[in-house]
């Protein structure tokens, strides 16, 4: 029997609600949606996680309200699952043992913006944050294609990088996250500011080792971004163009996405505004380049023999309220799955420098079964590389795993999006620092219990640390 | 007998002066200084070029004045040597056959500045250009340490990259130079706008294949730059810190310079404001990082065990009118030679990715004879690399050449600063496009005759092009 007995959790949740009647509680049919994310991108997760549901969702507006919920849950030993807008896709914010969902989307103020840095509450939507900072000439360094609804805390908790990582690398690159304010899950919650590098101890573990209240992040200059789609008959020309454009340091850009055939056809079929904007059967490169960089961009297009089939100025993008960003990253997956329900996807990281050769090799090997979607980004170490969000024609779990294994055997890292345990998506590696941080911030193990396998090894990890076998990051005092 | 008989050239120069009496002509003792640059950094060039002198210097203020001088010289077949402020150091603007020096430093207006791009007359001093564009939030992407006096046209004509190339690569990277307006050297001079990539056909050939009047260049956001010096006991730690900082894409920076021991000691000896600011015997890294990036910078300093011995905010830099930029690039050479007259230097380009290993290897091999000075920059292809401006304890020409050869044998490219023929500094390679461009813009071969060896091969090159053996860039019509 689980230590989280459903009936006990349910009763406890009702008790917390009764204790805190002035908070915004949701218990109606919306709970189901608020217990989910885009886990259904994976046929495996769809099977495993379908039907998971919290007992209630609470949407606090202030730190005091958050503290009150956390204190009450901790006192009663109830599971808490933190979420932003639920745009992630590993079942990241789906409660394995019910309890309370702490929806931070109403805790969403921009606290301040200075040149190059801003601080906001975790629940701020990234589009809203950009809207507030852009008039000062600054914007977020890295946003997901879901920036319209996704929250900053959600990106930190469950994201890796995104649009803009072509300049600044993943979120974890030094300088991108300067600090976070985190709360412990205890009957008397405590709060501490973690500055970088410790500010990254709660990053990309889906809110399982602490509760992030505020984030201080680096900003990038907000340029007027020209949006363009460049079509190629030839895959090699398309990827080489993408790589050259991505690497050209004199060309100021925000993203370069390669969608190999037949992805452009799928998008044109699924997304009415894209109908006819690409050549049928072509390989497309989606580009955001600074308007003042257009001459150099056009020079590279000519050099590689591409054809610009869509071109929108920053003004046109703004007035249309439609951006090609929303067809890249996992929006590509979303739209392609609309056109073909049998598709799923994988996530991969190539080897910087070998990335183009690896991508060509794997495409030749896997043919029509894997549809190549690459996003060019800089690595943490500053080298040009690409991340793959390849679409896969799903036939069986075995074949899907085999395809991932083939990538690994060719030196390509797989961030497996078909597993819901944090470590399973990261080649199974337990991070002792993550576990030690959870011991500090969530000593009772209430944050979405069951997601972090390393938690089961906490005693061993702390014993190893005491014996000097493992060196752990030093956390500041509360 | 040279086709440029000194007495004929001298008489012709007097005739041009007489024809154009309203222009600013210089014929007094200043001609000697205006016929020189920093060629004396090289003991070899010092011997070869000492005493070269133009017959007169002219300092036009308008395109019409430039046109009048060019027309008159072309009609009389007089050598013309174009110069900016003469801060180069390959004898680049030293007239091999006398004649007229066309000093463009009074042709110096900023024509316009838009977000990300500006256009100026070739003679504008880079500090002055920055002064005019910075209030709009923009500045030059790449400046030499001589930015205070050096001209934009001079950088284009004789420079490769500089402070800022750590972000945008060398000047030749796509997007950095958008266009140039060039004049032909003919009795009736013609003018044409060359857009990129043709805009680079006159780049880095020291004004020998055409006369550049205006330049349109990409700009970078003007951030408040914090200046710091970080000292290390250990060379490996210093170079690894420099490389990590240079590569960290989340840390916004403008330059990273490594000065291995004993260069810091030489600088402290030669430059009064630097006395005592570094640890004696240490290896120093000079850094310009955005003020908002300081936390991440300090994080890396701690990680690599460095000690910040100088830290000046952008405001302090501005009010002191003193910047550490003026101790980097070839200012390091200048100051070190003040402290030790037996020093000279070499210029080198490492292999991106192998650059740190190569630098360690060569330092181990060459010991105290070569003092390591590295500037971290991105390559044209966007990879992190470094350029070396190593100081060399000069003993003989043979040993100096041997040291350069040892670098080549270790895979390091040498831009030989001890030769005055353009191609000799570039491994002897003749560039057919450069020669074809000169045929177009300088059909009589009047631009500092004797500097461009490829000119002697012009007939063969054009015959090869006609026979389809060589493919030449297409130039626009006048």
mmCIF file of C-alpha atoms in Angstrom, chain A residues 139-348:
data_model
loop_
_atom_site.group_PDB
_atom_site.id
_atom_site.type_symbol
_atom_site.label_atom_id
_atom_site.label_comp_id
_atom_site.label_asym_id
_atom_site.label_seq_id
_atom_site.Cartn_x
_atom_site.Cartn_y
_atom_site.Cartn_z
ATOM 1 C CA UNK A 139 13.175 40.279 -23.959
ATOM 2 C CA UNK A 140 13.627 36.739 -22.640
ATOM 3 C CA UNK A 141 16.747 34.966 -23.902
ATOM 4 C CA UNK A 142 14.995 31.706 -24.470
ATOM 5 C CA UNK A 143 11.326 30.861 -24.893
ATOM 6 C CA UNK A 144 9.460 27.706 -25.851
ATOM 7 C CA UNK A 145 7.114 27.684 -28.842
ATOM 8 C CA UNK A 146 4.387 27.725 -26.174
ATOM 9 C CA UNK A 147 5.525 31.161 -24.921
ATOM 10 C CA UNK A 148 1.968 32.462 -25.360
ATOM 11 C CA UNK A 149 0.640 30.461 -22.430
ATOM 12 C CA UNK A 150 3.705 28.852 -20.828
ATOM 13 C CA UNK A 151 5.080 30.298 -17.593
ATOM 14 C CA UNK A 152 8.618 31.287 -16.717
ATOM 15 C CA UNK A 153 8.593 28.920 -13.765
ATOM 16 C CA UNK A 154 7.392 26.148 -16.039
ATOM 17 C CA UNK A 155 10.282 26.723 -18.436
ATOM 18 C CA UNK A 156 12.735 26.639 -15.536
ATOM 19 C CA UNK A 157 11.098 23.585 -13.987
ATOM 20 C CA UNK A 158 10.608 21.524 -17.092
ATOM 21 C CA UNK A 159 12.353 23.166 -20.030
ATOM 22 C CA UNK A 160 15.798 22.827 -21.476
ATOM 23 C CA UNK A 161 16.127 25.629 -24.008
ATOM 24 C CA UNK A 162 14.161 27.035 -26.881
ATOM 25 C CA UNK A 163 13.863 29.902 -29.288
ATOM 26 C CA UNK A 164 16.878 32.088 -28.532
ATOM 27 C CA UNK A 165 19.118 29.234 -27.390
ATOM 28 C CA UNK A 166 20.842 29.645 -30.750
ATOM 29 C CA UNK A 167 22.435 32.693 -29.104
ATOM 30 C CA UNK A 168 22.566 32.033 -25.382
ATOM 31 C CA UNK A 169 22.595 28.265 -25.175
ATOM 32 C CA UNK A 170 20.282 26.296 -22.923
ATOM 33 C CA UNK A 171 18.729 27.834 -19.841
ATOM 34 C CA UNK A 172 21.448 26.195 -17.738
ATOM 35 C CA UNK A 173 24.282 28.160 -19.393
ATOM 36 C CA UNK A 174 26.075 30.403 -16.916
ATOM 37 C CA UNK A 175 24.469 33.829 -16.886
ATOM 38 C CA UNK A 176 20.990 32.846 -18.040
ATOM 39 C CA UNK A 177 19.509 32.185 -14.601
ATOM 40 C CA UNK A 178 20.900 34.474 -11.925
ATOM 41 C CA UNK A 179 18.783 33.537 -8.948
ATOM 42 C CA UNK A 180 15.625 31.868 -7.677
ATOM 43 C CA UNK A 181 13.610 32.323 -4.507
ATOM 44 C CA UNK A 182 12.553 28.927 -3.229
ATOM 45 C CA UNK A 183 10.191 27.763 -0.505
ATOM 46 C CA UNK A 184 10.476 24.619 1.532
ATOM 47 C CA UNK A 185 7.582 22.190 1.887
ATOM 48 C CA UNK A 186 7.270 22.111 5.652
ATOM 49 C CA UNK A 187 4.567 22.865 8.240
ATOM 50 C CA UNK A 188 6.418 26.150 8.676
ATOM 51 C CA UNK A 189 7.671 26.857 5.160
ATOM 52 C CA UNK A 190 10.978 28.660 4.876
ATOM 53 C CA UNK A 191 12.183 30.766 2.011
ATOM 54 C CA UNK A 192 15.681 31.296 0.667
ATOM 55 C CA UNK A 193 17.297 33.000 -2.305
ATOM 56 C CA UNK A 194 19.582 30.726 -4.281
ATOM 57 C CA UNK A 195 22.049 32.548 -6.513
ATOM 58 C CA UNK A 196 23.811 30.943 -9.474
ATOM 59 C CA UNK A 197 25.237 28.317 -9.683
ATOM 60 C CA UNK A 198 23.053 26.969 -6.843
ATOM 61 C CA UNK A 199 20.096 28.648 -8.561
ATOM 62 C CA UNK A 200 20.146 25.753 -11.019
ATOM 63 C CA UNK A 201 19.711 22.986 -8.435
ATOM 64 C CA UNK A 202 15.936 23.062 -8.902
ATOM 65 C CA UNK A 203 16.106 23.349 -12.699
ATOM 66 C CA UNK A 204 14.650 20.688 -15.015
ATOM 67 C CA UNK A 205 13.421 18.343 -12.316
ATOM 68 C CA UNK A 206 9.746 19.200 -12.835
ATOM 69 C CA UNK A 207 9.228 20.834 -9.459
ATOM 70 C CA UNK A 208 10.106 17.683 -7.533
ATOM 71 C CA UNK A 209 12.831 19.044 -5.256
ATOM 72 C CA UNK A 210 11.588 22.447 -4.186
ATOM 73 C CA UNK A 211 9.080 25.164 -4.889
ATOM 74 C CA UNK A 212 10.341 28.091 -6.961
ATOM 75 C CA UNK A 213 8.560 31.362 -6.234
ATOM 76 C CA UNK A 214 10.551 33.930 -8.186
ATOM 77 C CA UNK A 215 13.176 33.850 -10.904
ATOM 78 C CA UNK A 216 15.836 36.336 -11.894
ATOM 79 C CA UNK A 217 16.935 35.793 -15.472
ATOM 80 C CA UNK A 218 19.206 37.326 -18.066
ATOM 81 C CA UNK A 219 17.503 39.181 -20.903
ATOM 82 C CA UNK A 220 18.510 39.680 -24.525
ATOM 83 C CA UNK A 221 18.189 42.804 -26.670
ATOM 84 C CA UNK A 222 14.737 42.858 -28.279
ATOM 85 C CA UNK A 223 15.363 43.244 -32.000
ATOM 86 C CA UNK A 224 12.702 43.500 -34.695
ATOM 87 C CA UNK A 225 12.594 39.883 -35.893
ATOM 88 C CA UNK A 226 11.944 39.159 -39.526
ATOM 89 C CA UNK A 227 10.306 35.771 -40.011
ATOM 90 C CA UNK A 228 11.057 33.706 -43.082
ATOM 91 C CA UNK A 229 10.640 30.220 -44.479
ATOM 92 C CA UNK A 230 13.271 29.014 -46.927
ATOM 93 C CA UNK A 231 12.547 25.935 -49.043
ATOM 94 C CA UNK A 232 15.049 23.512 -50.557
ATOM 95 C CA UNK A 233 14.672 20.563 -52.934
ATOM 96 C CA UNK A 234 17.650 18.929 -51.381
ATOM 97 C CA UNK A 235 18.062 17.834 -47.748
ATOM 98 C CA UNK A 236 21.817 18.351 -47.668
ATOM 99 C CA UNK A 237 21.494 21.917 -48.940
ATOM 100 C CA UNK A 238 18.786 22.615 -46.362
ATOM 101 C CA UNK A 239 20.765 21.360 -43.363
ATOM 102 C CA UNK A 240 23.984 22.984 -44.547
ATOM 103 C CA UNK A 241 22.186 26.286 -45.031
ATOM 104 C CA UNK A 242 20.651 25.978 -41.572
ATOM 105 C CA UNK A 243 24.015 25.259 -40.013
ATOM 106 C CA UNK A 244 25.788 28.080 -41.860
ATOM 107 C CA UNK A 245 23.091 30.583 -40.959
ATOM 108 C CA UNK A 246 23.012 29.415 -37.361
ATOM 109 C CA UNK A 247 26.800 29.675 -37.101
ATOM 110 C CA UNK A 248 27.228 33.046 -38.833
ATOM 111 C CA UNK A 249 28.031 35.361 -35.936
ATOM 112 C CA UNK A 250 27.614 38.484 -38.043
ATOM 113 C CA UNK A 251 23.957 37.608 -38.654
ATOM 114 C CA UNK A 252 21.793 38.410 -35.660
ATOM 115 C CA UNK A 253 19.095 35.788 -35.347
ATOM 116 C CA UNK A 254 16.728 34.207 -32.844
ATOM 117 C CA UNK A 255 16.031 30.784 -34.289
ATOM 118 C CA UNK A 256 16.793 28.383 -37.116
ATOM 119 C CA UNK A 257 14.629 25.280 -37.488
ATOM 120 C CA UNK A 258 15.019 22.538 -40.073
ATOM 121 C CA UNK A 259 11.885 20.618 -41.032
ATOM 122 C CA UNK A 260 12.777 17.913 -43.535
ATOM 123 C CA UNK A 261 10.244 16.561 -45.991
ATOM 124 C CA UNK A 262 7.516 15.525 -45.523
ATOM 125 C CA UNK A 263 7.041 17.670 -42.393
ATOM 126 C CA UNK A 264 6.286 20.857 -44.382
ATOM 127 C CA UNK A 265 3.507 18.962 -46.192
ATOM 128 C CA UNK A 266 2.052 17.777 -42.873
ATOM 129 C CA UNK A 267 2.100 21.317 -41.496
ATOM 130 C CA UNK A 268 0.460 22.745 -44.610
ATOM 131 C CA UNK A 269 -2.258 20.131 -44.230
ATOM 132 C CA UNK A 270 -2.794 20.697 -40.505
ATOM 133 C CA UNK A 271 -2.400 24.459 -40.188
ATOM 134 C CA UNK A 272 -4.660 26.560 -42.428
ATOM 135 C CA UNK A 273 -2.440 29.683 -42.373
ATOM 136 C CA UNK A 274 0.451 27.594 -43.700
ATOM 137 C CA UNK A 275 -1.477 26.126 -46.652
ATOM 138 C CA UNK A 276 0.490 26.825 -49.800
ATOM 139 C CA UNK A 277 3.321 28.756 -48.182
ATOM 140 C CA UNK A 278 5.899 26.037 -48.798
ATOM 141 C CA UNK A 279 6.780 24.028 -51.873
ATOM 142 C CA UNK A 280 5.194 20.578 -51.733
ATOM 143 C CA UNK A 281 7.785 17.918 -51.050
ATOM 144 C CA UNK A 282 10.394 20.438 -49.960
ATOM 145 C CA UNK A 283 12.644 20.701 -46.937
ATOM 146 C CA UNK A 284 11.981 23.927 -45.051
ATOM 147 C CA UNK A 285 14.098 26.099 -42.806
ATOM 148 C CA UNK A 286 12.167 28.417 -40.490
ATOM 149 C CA UNK A 287 14.159 31.490 -39.545
ATOM 150 C CA UNK A 288 13.886 34.470 -37.210
ATOM 151 C CA UNK A 289 16.569 36.972 -38.175
ATOM 152 C CA UNK A 290 16.951 40.619 -37.165
ATOM 153 C CA UNK A 291 15.457 42.879 -39.818
ATOM 154 C CA UNK A 292 18.799 44.653 -40.141
ATOM 155 C CA UNK A 293 20.406 41.276 -40.869
ATOM 156 C CA UNK A 294 18.213 40.543 -43.885
ATOM 157 C CA UNK A 295 20.863 41.299 -46.550
ATOM 158 C CA UNK A 296 23.276 38.748 -45.081
ATOM 159 C CA UNK A 297 20.454 36.257 -44.660
ATOM 160 C CA UNK A 298 19.436 36.662 -48.313
ATOM 161 C CA UNK A 299 23.081 36.288 -49.288
ATOM 162 C CA UNK A 300 23.225 32.874 -47.607
ATOM 163 C CA UNK A 301 19.886 31.853 -49.130
ATOM 164 C CA UNK A 302 21.319 32.570 -52.587
ATOM 165 C CA UNK A 303 24.577 30.809 -51.782
ATOM 166 C CA UNK A 304 22.813 27.587 -50.785
ATOM 167 C CA UNK A 305 20.163 27.745 -53.505
ATOM 168 C CA UNK A 306 17.130 28.158 -51.263
ATOM 169 C CA UNK A 307 13.859 29.862 -52.057
ATOM 170 C CA UNK A 308 12.198 32.223 -49.605
ATOM 171 C CA UNK A 309 8.518 31.271 -49.696
ATOM 172 C CA UNK A 310 7.409 33.319 -46.700
ATOM 173 C CA UNK A 311 8.751 36.618 -45.421
ATOM 174 C CA UNK A 312 7.096 38.724 -42.739
ATOM 175 C CA UNK A 313 8.498 41.846 -41.167
ATOM 176 C CA UNK A 314 8.352 42.291 -37.412
ATOM 177 C CA UNK A 315 5.490 44.729 -37.936
ATOM 178 C CA UNK A 316 3.545 42.219 -40.035
ATOM 179 C CA UNK A 317 4.130 39.523 -37.426
ATOM 180 C CA UNK A 318 2.874 41.785 -34.686
ATOM 181 C CA UNK A 319 -0.226 42.998 -36.456
ATOM 182 C CA UNK A 320 -1.167 39.476 -37.574
ATOM 183 C CA UNK A 321 -0.646 38.164 -34.025
ATOM 184 C CA UNK A 322 0.743 35.045 -35.689
ATOM 185 C CA UNK A 323 4.347 33.879 -35.576
ATOM 186 C CA UNK A 324 6.169 30.967 -37.176
ATOM 187 C CA UNK A 325 7.643 30.281 -33.730
ATOM 188 C CA UNK A 326 4.359 28.517 -33.080
ATOM 189 C CA UNK A 327 5.187 25.960 -35.761
ATOM 190 C CA UNK A 328 8.610 25.098 -34.319
ATOM 191 C CA UNK A 329 9.927 23.046 -31.375
ATOM 192 C CA UNK A 330 7.104 20.928 -29.955
ATOM 193 C CA UNK A 331 4.481 22.858 -31.874
ATOM 194 C CA UNK A 332 5.803 21.039 -34.927
ATOM 195 C CA UNK A 333 5.035 17.794 -33.113
ATOM 196 C CA UNK A 334 1.577 19.000 -32.159
ATOM 197 C CA UNK A 335 0.621 20.075 -35.680
ATOM 198 C CA UNK A 336 2.149 17.041 -37.379
ATOM 199 C CA UNK A 337 0.203 14.756 -35.059
ATOM 200 C CA UNK A 338 -2.964 16.571 -36.107
ATOM 201 C CA UNK A 339 -2.215 15.610 -39.699
ATOM 202 C CA UNK A 340 -1.146 12.061 -38.890
ATOM 203 C CA UNK A 341 -2.322 10.462 -35.651
ATOM 204 C CA UNK A 342 0.170 7.625 -35.985
ATOM 205 C CA UNK A 343 3.102 9.936 -35.335
ATOM 206 C CA UNK A 344 4.983 10.367 -32.102
ATOM 207 C CA UNK A 345 8.417 11.844 -31.520
ATOM 208 C CA UNK A 346 11.758 11.624 -29.797
ATOM 209 C CA UNK A 347 14.114 14.267 -28.422
ATOM 210 C CA UNK A 348 17.816 14.172 -29.065
#
